[in-house]
Amino acid sequence: MKKLVNDPRRVVREMLEGLADLNPGLALLEAEDVVLRADLPVPAQRPVAVLSGGGAGHEPAHAGYVGPGMLAGAIAGDVFTSPSTDAVLAAIRAAAGPRGALLVVKNYTGDRLNFGLAAALATAEGIPTRVVVVADDAALHATVDRAQRRGIAGTVLVHKVAGAAAAAGLDLDAVLAEAEAAAAAVVSMGVALGACTVPAAGRPGFELGAEEMELGLGIHGEQGIRRAPMAPADAIVATILDTLVTDAGLAAGEEVALLVNGLGGTPPMELAVVARAALAGLRDRGLVVARGWAGNFMTALEMPGCSISLMRLDAARLARLDAPACAPAWPGGGVLAARALLATPVSAPAAHPAPGPLAETLHRVAMEVAAALEAEEAALTALDSHAGDGDLGLSLARGAAAIRALPRSAFATPASALEAMAGALRRAIAGSSGPFYATALLGAAQVLGGRAPDRAGWAEAFRAAVEAICELGGARPGDRTMLDALHPAAEAFATAEGTGAAAWQAAVAAAERGAAATASMPPRLGRAAYLGERALGQPDAGASAVLVWMRAIRQALG
């Protein structure tokens, strides 16, 4: 187990101490793992205290939602373990005034028992306390009764509604009524792509194959309702939305709030992809998405995956979601706008003469190059991952697609073909490969101009392309870059005897020797330079990519 913790038995307390230290609006009880608002008014002036909590490991829930307009306090148990009755009771005593407290509880046995007993004890002491149970896990619709479902990420939206109702000055019964209605209006479902590791256990809670996912899981590292083959994000979202919309009985024209929740190990990129699919899927079903959020709201430690929650809205509930709140983890906002797509200005296509036999040859060679780059995508990705960021294969595959999309008229002359491919690669490849190849192709095109495509012209153009890369990036042969294949290849092509095809064969052989030599070269430029000697042992990915397209040209020339 690799985790940034000290003692698993102290991890919850140390986490809360760090949270309280970072947020001046929060205070931590000395004797209990309870976080409170630091600015609570004197007891006689306090509104209804909305409290929540549960086992730790769901951060930012629940302490992250403590603040004006949301929770008055949050109680944390050990990881995935309900807090004790005494801890909950201590929170009620510390946060509530004469108007009492409302406990928002996720539907797990330990939470219901400990929060429920604490509510009864507090009420007996003269602090009126009520409990609302959230059971929003729609994945269990065919497994258990509605009242037995788990409480998962939709609980955060119930926090917001209840907190806003309390901040508005409603009495305990009215706050309870709004919280219960909100809990009944929200449905959620999750998917996991892997397991999480509880610090005290030291091992994952379950195992998933490389092409498997768990559908309909809770938030405690447990397995879902079924295991399924991995699918694209759009298909996963469609499956979840089908369950949620059907279970909630949502009809076209109704307004909903959308919460896309990461389970702790899912990057914002993927959550945004899920949000995009969810918004499109809901709109296709005729539903009006009035508010939407994506992020980590209720996690399961470092589990990769997400959940989607939908809350049916009316004007009053929407107003509660929009009411001011200031808590560390509540993002606010959520207002959605129509997507604005702006056209990217592009220059008018250049006019080319009618294609002839040479154009057919140039086009055929370009298509061979594109096919070779696509075929080697995985191999180039693996090489680039050794010492770089692993994007070279995908970048050059995008470049290949851009070359395929060029009109045949672009290949009317060597210069026009090189210029067109330079523009295509510049637009398609945003990393360093795009500018390097674009400047090389433009340099070669400028040399060729309108001259006849003889052997000497091609040799001069090749050398100009290599020099353009040197000038742009500052690298030289021996720096462990693409130049270690390109430079010897250009020199071999210029000095080789025999036909053009024989000269190109000599160039390919020189490039192969140069690329192989990079495996023992200390890197001096690029991301590989950050690794030093750790980059040794594999040839440079950029130099290897040069071999791919040079060999493709050899194949096309016969």
Coordinates of C-alpha atoms in Angstrom, one line a residue:
M1 CA 0.0 0.0 0.0
K2 CA 1.3 3.4 -1.0
K3 CA -0.5 6.3 0.7
L4 CA 0.6 9.6 2.1
V5 CA -0.4 8.8 5.6
N6 CA 1.4 8.3 8.9
D7 CA -0.6 6.0 11.2
P8 CA -3.8 4.6 9.7
R9 CA -5.4 4.9 13.2
R10 CA -4.7 8.6 13.2
V11 CA -5.4 9.4 9.5
V12 CA -9.0 10.8 10.1
R13 CA -7.9 13.1 12.9
E14 CA -4.9 14.4 11.0
M15 CA -7.0 14.9 7.9
L16 CA -9.5 17.0 9.8
E17 CA -6.8 19.0 11.5
G18 CA -5.3 19.8 8.1
L19 CA -8.8 20.8 6.8
A20 CA -9.5 23.1 9.8
D21 CA -6.0 24.6 9.6
L22 CA -6.6 25.6 5.9
N23 CA -10.1 27.0 6.4
P24 CA -10.5 29.8 9.0
G25 CA -14.3 29.3 8.8
L26 CA -14.0 25.8 10.4
A27 CA -13.4 24.7 13.9
L28 CA -12.6 21.3 15.2
L29 CA -13.8 19.8 18.5
E30 CA -10.9 18.9 20.8
A31 CA -12.3 15.6 22.0
E32 CA -14.3 14.4 18.9
D33 CA -13.8 14.2 15.2
V34 CA -16.4 16.9 14.6
V35 CA -15.9 20.0 12.4
L36 CA -18.1 23.0 13.1
R37 CA -18.7 26.4 11.7
A38 CA -16.3 28.8 13.5
D39 CA -18.8 31.6 13.2
L40 CA -21.8 30.1 14.8
P41 CA -23.9 32.8 16.6
V42 CA -24.7 32.5 20.3
P43 CA -27.1 29.5 20.9
A44 CA -30.2 31.7 21.3
Q45 CA -29.8 33.2 17.9
R46 CA -28.9 30.0 15.9
P47 CA -31.1 28.8 13.1
V48 CA -31.8 25.1 12.8
A49 CA -28.5 23.3 12.8
V50 CA -28.2 21.0 9.8
L51 CA -25.6 18.3 10.5
S52 CA -24.3 15.4 8.5
G53 CA -21.5 12.9 8.5
G54 CA -20.5 9.3 8.3
G55 CA -17.3 7.4 7.7
A56 CA -14.3 9.2 6.4
G57 CA -12.9 8.4 3.0
H58 CA -15.6 10.4 1.1
E59 CA -13.8 13.7 1.1
P60 CA -14.7 16.4 0.5
A61 CA -17.8 15.1 2.2
H62 CA -18.8 15.8 4.7
A63 CA -16.7 18.5 6.4
G64 CA -16.2 20.2 3.1
Y65 CA -19.8 21.3 3.2
V66 CA -19.7 23.0 6.6
G67 CA -20.3 26.7 6.2
P68 CA -23.0 29.4 5.9
G69 CA -25.9 28.2 3.8
M70 CA -25.1 24.5 4.2
L71 CA -24.0 22.4 7.2
A72 CA -23.5 23.7 10.7
G73 CA -21.2 20.8 11.4
A74 CA -20.0 17.4 10.2
I75 CA -19.1 14.2 12.1
A76 CA -16.4 11.9 10.8
G77 CA -16.0 8.2 11.7
D78 CA -13.1 6.0 10.8
V79 CA -12.6 5.3 7.1
F80 CA -15.9 3.8 5.8
T81 CA -17.2 3.4 9.4
S82 CA -20.0 5.3 11.1
P83 CA -19.1 7.8 13.8
S84 CA -20.1 6.9 17.3
T85 CA -23.3 8.0 18.9
D86 CA -21.4 10.1 21.4
A87 CA -19.5 11.9 18.6
V88 CA -22.9 12.8 16.9
L89 CA -24.3 13.9 20.2
A90 CA -21.3 16.1 20.8
A91 CA -21.9 17.8 17.5
I92 CA -25.6 18.4 18.2
R93 CA -24.7 19.9 21.6
A94 CA -22.0 22.1 20.1
A95 CA -24.0 23.3 17.0
A96 CA -27.6 23.5 17.9
G97 CA -29.6 26.1 19.8
P98 CA -33.3 26.1 20.9
R99 CA -34.5 25.7 17.4
G100 CA -32.9 22.3 17.3
A101 CA -31.0 20.2 14.7
L102 CA -31.6 18.2 11.6
L103 CA -29.4 15.2 10.9
V104 CA -28.9 14.3 7.2
V105 CA -28.0 10.6 7.2
K106 CA -27.0 8.3 4.4
N107 CA -28.9 5.0 4.4
Y108 CA -26.4 2.7 6.0
T109 CA -27.2 0.6 9.1
G110 CA -24.4 2.0 11.2
D111 CA -25.2 5.6 10.3
R112 CA -28.9 5.2 10.9
L113 CA -28.3 3.6 14.4
N114 CA -25.7 6.1 15.7
F115 CA -27.3 9.2 14.3
G116 CA -30.8 8.0 15.3
L117 CA -29.8 7.2 18.9
A118 CA -28.0 10.6 19.1
A119 CA -31.1 12.4 17.9
A120 CA -33.2 10.6 20.5
L121 CA -30.7 11.5 23.3
A122 CA -30.5 15.1 22.2
T123 CA -34.2 15.4 22.1
A124 CA -34.5 14.0 25.6
E125 CA -32.0 16.6 26.7
G126 CA -34.2 19.4 25.3
I127 CA -32.6 19.9 21.9
P128 CA -35.3 18.9 19.4
T129 CA -33.5 16.8 16.7
R130 CA -34.9 15.1 13.6
V131 CA -33.4 12.8 11.1
V132 CA -33.8 12.6 7.3
V133 CA -32.4 9.5 5.6
V134 CA -31.1 9.8 2.0
A135 CA -31.5 6.6 -0.1
D136 CA -30.8 7.8 -3.6
D137 CA -29.0 4.7 -5.1
A138 CA -31.2 3.9 -8.1
A139 CA -29.0 1.0 -9.2
L140 CA -30.7 -1.1 -6.5
H141 CA -34.2 -0.5 -7.9
A142 CA -34.6 -4.2 -8.8
T143 CA -32.8 -5.5 -5.7
V144 CA -34.3 -4.0 -2.6
D145 CA -37.2 -1.8 -1.6
R146 CA -36.8 2.0 -2.1
A147 CA -36.4 2.5 1.7
Q148 CA -33.4 0.1 1.8
R149 CA -31.4 1.7 -0.9
R150 CA -28.0 3.2 -0.1
G151 CA -27.3 6.9 0.3
I152 CA -24.6 8.1 -2.1
A153 CA -23.7 11.4 -3.8
G154 CA -27.2 12.8 -4.1
T155 CA -26.8 13.5 -0.4
V156 CA -24.8 16.6 -1.2
L157 CA -27.8 18.2 -3.0
V158 CA -29.9 17.4 0.1
H159 CA -27.3 19.2 2.2
K160 CA -27.7 22.2 0.0
V161 CA -31.5 22.3 0.1
A162 CA -31.7 21.7 3.9
G163 CA -28.9 24.2 4.6
A164 CA -30.6 26.9 2.6
A165 CA -34.0 26.2 4.2
A166 CA -32.4 26.6 7.7
A167 CA -30.5 29.7 6.7
A168 CA -33.9 31.2 5.5
G169 CA -35.1 30.9 9.1
L170 CA -37.6 28.1 8.8
D171 CA -38.4 26.1 11.9
L172 CA -37.3 22.5 12.4
D173 CA -40.4 20.8 11.0
A174 CA -40.3 23.0 7.8
V175 CA -36.6 22.3 7.3
L176 CA -37.3 18.6 7.8
A177 CA -40.1 18.7 5.2
E178 CA -37.9 20.3 2.6
A179 CA -35.1 17.9 3.3
E180 CA -37.3 14.9 3.0
A181 CA -38.8 16.2 -0.2
A182 CA -35.3 16.8 -1.6
A183 CA -34.2 13.3 -0.6
A184 CA -37.2 11.8 -2.4
A185 CA -36.5 13.9 -5.5
V186 CA -32.9 12.7 -6.0
V187 CA -31.6 9.5 -7.7
S188 CA -28.0 8.5 -8.3
M189 CA -26.0 5.6 -9.8
G190 CA -22.3 5.0 -9.9
V191 CA -19.7 3.1 -12.0
A192 CA -16.2 2.0 -10.9
L193 CA -13.2 1.3 -13.2
G194 CA -11.2 -0.1 -10.3
A195 CA -11.1 -0.6 -6.5
C196 CA -9.9 1.6 -3.7
T197 CA -7.6 0.7 -0.7
V198 CA -8.7 1.3 2.8
P199 CA -5.6 2.4 4.8
A200 CA -6.3 0.0 7.6
A201 CA -6.8 -2.9 5.2
G202 CA -3.8 -2.2 3.0
R203 CA -5.3 -3.9 -0.1
P204 CA -8.0 -3.2 -2.7
G205 CA -11.5 -4.2 -1.8
F206 CA -12.0 -6.1 -5.1
E207 CA -10.2 -6.8 -8.3
L208 CA -11.3 -5.8 -11.8
G209 CA -9.9 -7.1 -15.1
A210 CA -8.3 -4.6 -17.5
E211 CA -11.5 -4.6 -19.7
E212 CA -14.1 -4.7 -16.9
M213 CA -16.1 -2.2 -14.9
E214 CA -18.5 -2.4 -11.9
L215 CA -22.0 -0.8 -12.4
G216 CA -24.1 0.3 -9.5
L217 CA -21.7 0.4 -6.6
G218 CA -21.9 2.3 -3.4
I219 CA -19.2 4.6 -1.9
H220 CA -17.4 2.2 0.5
G221 CA -15.2 0.3 -1.9
E222 CA -17.7 -2.5 -2.3
Q223 CA -18.6 -4.2 -5.6
G224 CA -21.5 -3.1 -7.7
I225 CA -24.7 -4.8 -8.7
R226 CA -23.1 -6.3 -11.8
R227 CA -19.8 -6.5 -13.6
A228 CA -19.8 -5.6 -17.3
P229 CA -17.3 -5.2 -20.1
M230 CA -15.6 -1.8 -20.3
A231 CA -17.4 0.6 -22.7
P232 CA -16.9 4.1 -24.1
A233 CA -18.0 7.0 -21.8
D234 CA -21.1 7.8 -23.9
A235 CA -22.4 4.2 -23.6
I236 CA -21.7 4.1 -19.8
V237 CA -23.6 7.4 -19.3
A238 CA -26.5 6.2 -21.5
T239 CA -26.9 3.1 -19.3
I240 CA -26.9 5.2 -16.1
L241 CA -29.3 7.8 -17.5
D242 CA -31.7 5.1 -18.6
T243 CA -31.8 3.8 -15.0
L244 CA -32.1 7.2 -13.4
V245 CA -34.8 8.6 -15.6
T246 CA -36.9 5.5 -15.5
D247 CA -36.6 5.0 -11.8
A248 CA -37.4 8.7 -11.1
G249 CA -40.3 8.7 -13.5
L250 CA -39.0 11.9 -15.2
A251 CA -40.9 13.1 -18.2
A252 CA -40.0 15.4 -21.0
G253 CA -40.3 19.0 -20.0
E254 CA -39.3 18.5 -16.4
E255 CA -36.4 20.4 -14.8
V256 CA -33.6 18.6 -13.1
A257 CA -30.3 19.4 -11.5
L258 CA -27.3 17.3 -12.6
L259 CA -24.4 16.3 -10.4
V260 CA -21.5 14.4 -12.0
N261 CA -19.4 13.1 -9.1
G262 CA -15.9 11.7 -9.2
L263 CA -15.1 8.8 -6.9
G264 CA -11.6 10.1 -6.1
G265 CA -9.4 8.7 -8.9
T266 CA -11.0 10.2 -11.9
P267 CA -9.4 13.2 -13.5
P268 CA -11.4 16.4 -14.4
M269 CA -10.9 15.6 -18.1
E270 CA -12.9 12.4 -17.8
L271 CA -15.6 14.0 -15.6
A272 CA -16.1 16.7 -18.2
V273 CA -16.5 14.0 -20.9
V274 CA -19.1 12.3 -18.7
A275 CA -20.9 15.7 -18.0
R276 CA -21.0 16.4 -21.7
A277 CA -22.6 13.0 -22.4
A278 CA -25.0 13.4 -19.5
L279 CA -26.2 16.9 -20.6
A280 CA -26.7 15.7 -24.2
G281 CA -28.5 12.5 -23.1
L282 CA -30.9 14.4 -20.8
R283 CA -31.6 17.0 -23.4
D284 CA -32.3 14.3 -26.0
R285 CA -34.9 12.9 -23.6
G286 CA -36.6 16.3 -23.4
L287 CA -35.5 17.1 -19.9
V288 CA -34.4 20.6 -18.9
V289 CA -31.1 20.7 -17.1
A290 CA -31.5 23.8 -15.0
R291 CA -28.3 23.4 -12.9
G292 CA -25.2 21.2 -13.3
W293 CA -21.9 20.5 -11.6
A294 CA -19.0 18.1 -12.2
G295 CA -16.2 17.4 -9.7
N296 CA -15.3 15.4 -6.6
F297 CA -18.2 15.8 -4.2
M298 CA -18.5 12.4 -2.4
T299 CA -15.6 10.1 -3.1
A300 CA -14.5 6.6 -2.2
L301 CA -10.8 7.3 -1.4
E302 CA -8.9 6.9 -4.7
M303 CA -11.5 4.8 -6.6
P304 CA -11.5 5.5 -10.4
G305 CA -15.1 6.0 -11.6
C306 CA -18.0 8.4 -11.1
S307 CA -21.6 8.7 -10.2
I308 CA -24.4 10.7 -11.7
S309 CA -27.2 12.2 -9.7
L310 CA -30.4 13.8 -10.9
M311 CA -32.7 15.9 -8.7
R312 CA -36.2 16.8 -9.8
L313 CA -36.7 20.5 -9.5
D314 CA -39.6 22.9 -8.9
A315 CA -39.2 26.7 -8.4
A316 CA -38.8 26.4 -4.6
R317 CA -36.1 23.7 -4.7
L318 CA -34.3 25.5 -7.5
A319 CA -34.2 28.6 -5.3
R320 CA -32.7 26.6 -2.5
L321 CA -29.9 25.3 -4.8
D322 CA -29.3 28.9 -5.9
A323 CA -29.3 30.4 -2.3
P324 CA -25.9 31.8 -1.1
A325 CA -23.6 29.3 0.5
C326 CA -20.0 29.4 1.5
A327 CA -18.4 26.0 2.3
P328 CA -14.9 24.8 1.2
A329 CA -16.2 22.2 -1.2
W330 CA -19.4 23.7 -2.5
P331 CA -18.7 25.2 -6.0
G332 CA -21.8 27.4 -6.2
G333 CA -23.1 28.5 -9.5
G334 CA -24.3 25.6 -11.7
V335 CA -26.1 27.8 -14.1
L336 CA -25.8 26.4 -17.6
A337 CA -25.6 28.3 -20.9
A338 CA -26.1 27.2 -24.4
R339 CA -22.9 26.0 -25.9
A340 CA -21.3 28.6 -28.1
L341 CA -19.2 27.3 -31.0
L342 CA -17.1 29.9 -32.8
A343 CA -15.8 29.2 -36.2
T344 CA -12.0 29.1 -36.5
P345 CA -10.8 31.4 -39.2
V346 CA -8.8 29.6 -41.9
S347 CA -7.0 30.9 -44.9
A348 CA -8.5 30.3 -48.3
P349 CA -7.1 27.1 -50.0
A350 CA -4.4 27.7 -52.4
A351 CA -5.1 27.1 -56.1
H352 CA -3.2 24.2 -57.7
P353 CA -2.7 23.2 -61.3
A354 CA -4.5 20.1 -62.6
P355 CA -2.9 16.9 -61.2
G356 CA -0.8 14.7 -63.5
P357 CA 1.2 11.5 -63.2
L358 CA 3.6 13.1 -60.6
A359 CA 0.7 14.1 -58.5
E360 CA -0.6 10.5 -58.4
T361 CA 2.8 9.3 -57.3
L362 CA 3.0 12.0 -54.6
H363 CA -0.5 11.2 -53.3
R364 CA 0.3 7.5 -53.2
V365 CA 3.4 8.0 -51.2
A366 CA 1.6 10.3 -48.8
M367 CA -1.1 7.7 -48.3
E368 CA 1.5 5.1 -47.6
V369 CA 3.1 7.3 -45.0
A370 CA -0.3 8.0 -43.4
A371 CA -1.0 4.2 -43.2
A372 CA 2.3 3.5 -41.7
L373 CA 1.9 6.1 -38.9
E374 CA -1.5 4.8 -38.1
A375 CA -0.2 1.2 -38.0
E376 CA 2.6 2.1 -35.6
E377 CA 0.6 4.3 -33.2
A378 CA 0.7 1.8 -30.3
A379 CA 4.4 1.1 -30.8
L380 CA 5.3 4.8 -30.9
T381 CA 3.1 5.5 -27.8
A382 CA 5.0 2.8 -25.9
L383 CA 8.3 4.2 -26.9
D384 CA 7.3 7.8 -26.0
S385 CA 6.0 6.6 -22.6
H386 CA 9.4 5.4 -21.7
A387 CA 10.9 8.9 -21.6
G388 CA 8.2 11.3 -22.6
D389 CA 4.5 11.8 -22.1
G390 CA 3.2 9.0 -24.3
D391 CA 1.4 11.2 -26.8
L392 CA 3.5 10.8 -29.9
G393 CA 1.6 7.8 -31.4
L394 CA -1.7 9.6 -31.1
S395 CA -0.3 12.9 -32.4
L396 CA 1.1 11.3 -35.5
A397 CA -2.0 9.3 -36.1
R398 CA -3.9 12.6 -36.0
G399 CA -1.4 13.9 -38.5
A400 CA -2.0 10.9 -40.7
A401 CA -5.7 11.5 -40.7
A402 CA -5.1 15.1 -41.6
I403 CA -2.9 14.1 -44.6
R404 CA -5.6 11.7 -45.8
A405 CA -8.1 14.5 -45.7
L406 CA -6.1 16.6 -48.2
P407 CA -7.6 17.0 -51.7
R408 CA -5.8 15.3 -54.5
S409 CA -5.2 18.7 -56.1
A410 CA -2.9 19.6 -53.2
F411 CA -0.4 17.1 -54.7
A412 CA -0.1 18.7 -58.1
T413 CA 3.6 19.6 -57.5
P414 CA 6.1 18.6 -54.9
A415 CA 6.1 22.1 -53.4
S416 CA 2.3 22.3 -53.2
A417 CA 2.2 18.8 -51.6
L418 CA 4.8 19.7 -48.9
E419 CA 3.0 23.0 -48.2
A420 CA -0.4 21.3 -47.9
M421 CA 1.0 18.6 -45.6
A422 CA 2.8 21.3 -43.5
G423 CA -0.5 23.1 -42.9
A424 CA -2.4 19.9 -42.2
L425 CA 0.2 18.7 -39.6
R426 CA 0.4 22.2 -38.0
R427 CA -3.4 22.2 -37.5
A428 CA -3.7 18.6 -36.4
I429 CA -0.8 18.2 -34.0
A430 CA -0.6 20.6 -31.2
G431 CA 2.4 19.1 -29.5
S432 CA 6.1 19.6 -30.5
S433 CA 5.8 17.2 -33.4
G434 CA 3.4 19.4 -35.3
P435 CA 5.6 22.5 -35.4
F436 CA 8.8 20.5 -36.1
Y437 CA 7.3 18.6 -39.1
A438 CA 5.4 21.7 -40.4
T439 CA 8.6 23.8 -40.4
A440 CA 10.6 21.0 -42.0
L441 CA 8.0 20.5 -44.8
L442 CA 7.8 24.3 -45.4
G443 CA 11.6 24.6 -45.6
A444 CA 11.7 21.8 -48.1
A445 CA 8.9 23.3 -50.1
Q446 CA 10.7 26.7 -50.3
V447 CA 13.8 25.0 -51.8
L448 CA 11.8 23.1 -54.4
G449 CA 9.6 26.0 -55.4
G450 CA 8.7 25.5 -59.0
R451 CA 11.9 23.6 -60.0
A452 CA 11.9 20.2 -61.6
P453 CA 11.9 17.4 -59.0
D454 CA 15.4 16.0 -59.7
R455 CA 17.6 14.1 -57.3
A456 CA 19.7 17.2 -56.4
G457 CA 16.7 19.2 -55.7
W458 CA 15.2 16.6 -53.4
A459 CA 18.6 16.3 -51.6
E460 CA 18.8 20.0 -51.1
A461 CA 15.2 20.1 -49.8
F462 CA 15.9 17.3 -47.4
R463 CA 18.9 19.1 -45.9
A464 CA 16.8 22.3 -45.7
A465 CA 14.1 20.5 -43.8
V466 CA 16.6 19.1 -41.2
E467 CA 18.2 22.6 -40.8
A468 CA 14.8 24.1 -40.2
I469 CA 14.2 21.7 -37.4
C470 CA 17.6 22.6 -35.9
E471 CA 16.8 26.3 -36.0
L472 CA 13.3 26.0 -34.5
G473 CA 14.1 23.6 -31.6
G474 CA 17.8 24.3 -31.0
A475 CA 18.8 20.7 -31.1
R476 CA 21.8 19.2 -32.9
P477 CA 22.8 15.6 -33.7
G478 CA 23.8 13.8 -30.6
D479 CA 21.1 15.4 -28.4
R480 CA 18.9 12.3 -28.6
T481 CA 16.1 13.7 -30.8
M482 CA 14.6 13.0 -34.2
L483 CA 17.6 14.8 -35.7
D484 CA 19.8 11.8 -34.8
A485 CA 17.8 9.9 -37.5
L486 CA 17.1 12.8 -39.9
H487 CA 20.6 14.3 -40.2
P488 CA 22.5 11.2 -41.2
A489 CA 19.6 10.2 -43.5
A490 CA 19.8 13.6 -45.3
E491 CA 23.6 13.4 -45.7
A492 CA 23.4 9.8 -46.9
F493 CA 20.7 10.7 -49.5
A494 CA 22.8 13.6 -50.8
T495 CA 26.0 11.7 -51.2
A496 CA 24.9 8.2 -52.2
E497 CA 25.6 6.9 -55.6
G498 CA 23.1 5.3 -57.9
T499 CA 19.4 5.9 -58.6
G500 CA 17.1 7.9 -56.5
A501 CA 15.6 4.7 -55.0
A502 CA 19.1 3.4 -54.1
A503 CA 19.9 6.7 -52.5
W504 CA 16.7 6.6 -50.5
Q505 CA 17.6 3.1 -49.4
A506 CA 21.0 4.4 -48.2
A507 CA 19.2 7.2 -46.3
V508 CA 16.9 4.7 -44.6
A509 CA 19.9 2.6 -43.5
A510 CA 21.6 5.7 -42.1
A511 CA 18.4 6.7 -40.2
E512 CA 18.2 3.2 -38.8
R513 CA 21.7 3.4 -37.4
G514 CA 21.1 6.9 -36.0
A515 CA 17.9 5.9 -34.3
A516 CA 19.5 2.8 -32.8
A517 CA 22.3 4.9 -31.4
T518 CA 19.9 7.1 -29.4
A519 CA 19.3 4.2 -27.0
S520 CA 22.6 4.9 -25.4
M521 CA 22.6 8.7 -25.8
P522 CA 22.0 10.8 -22.7
P523 CA 19.1 13.2 -23.6
R524 CA 19.9 16.9 -23.6
L525 CA 16.6 18.4 -24.8
G526 CA 12.9 17.7 -24.4
R527 CA 11.1 15.9 -21.6
A528 CA 13.6 13.0 -21.8
A529 CA 16.2 15.3 -20.5
Y530 CA 14.4 15.5 -17.1
L531 CA 15.0 11.7 -16.7
G532 CA 18.8 11.7 -17.3
E533 CA 20.2 8.2 -17.4
R534 CA 16.7 6.7 -16.7
A535 CA 15.9 7.5 -20.3
L536 CA 18.6 5.1 -21.6
G537 CA 17.9 1.7 -22.9
Q538 CA 15.2 2.5 -25.5
P539 CA 15.6 4.4 -28.8
D540 CA 14.2 7.9 -28.9
A541 CA 10.6 7.9 -29.9
G542 CA 11.0 10.9 -32.3
A543 CA 13.9 9.2 -34.1
S544 CA 11.9 6.0 -34.3
A545 CA 8.9 7.9 -35.8
V546 CA 11.3 9.1 -38.6
L547 CA 12.0 5.5 -39.5
V548 CA 8.3 4.8 -39.8
W549 CA 7.6 7.3 -42.5
M550 CA 11.0 6.9 -44.2
R551 CA 10.4 3.1 -44.6
A552 CA 6.9 3.8 -45.9
I553 CA 8.4 6.0 -48.6
R554 CA 10.8 3.3 -49.5
Q555 CA 7.9 0.8 -49.7
A556 CA 6.0 3.2 -51.9
L557 CA 8.9 3.8 -54.3
G558 CA 9.4 0.1 -54.7

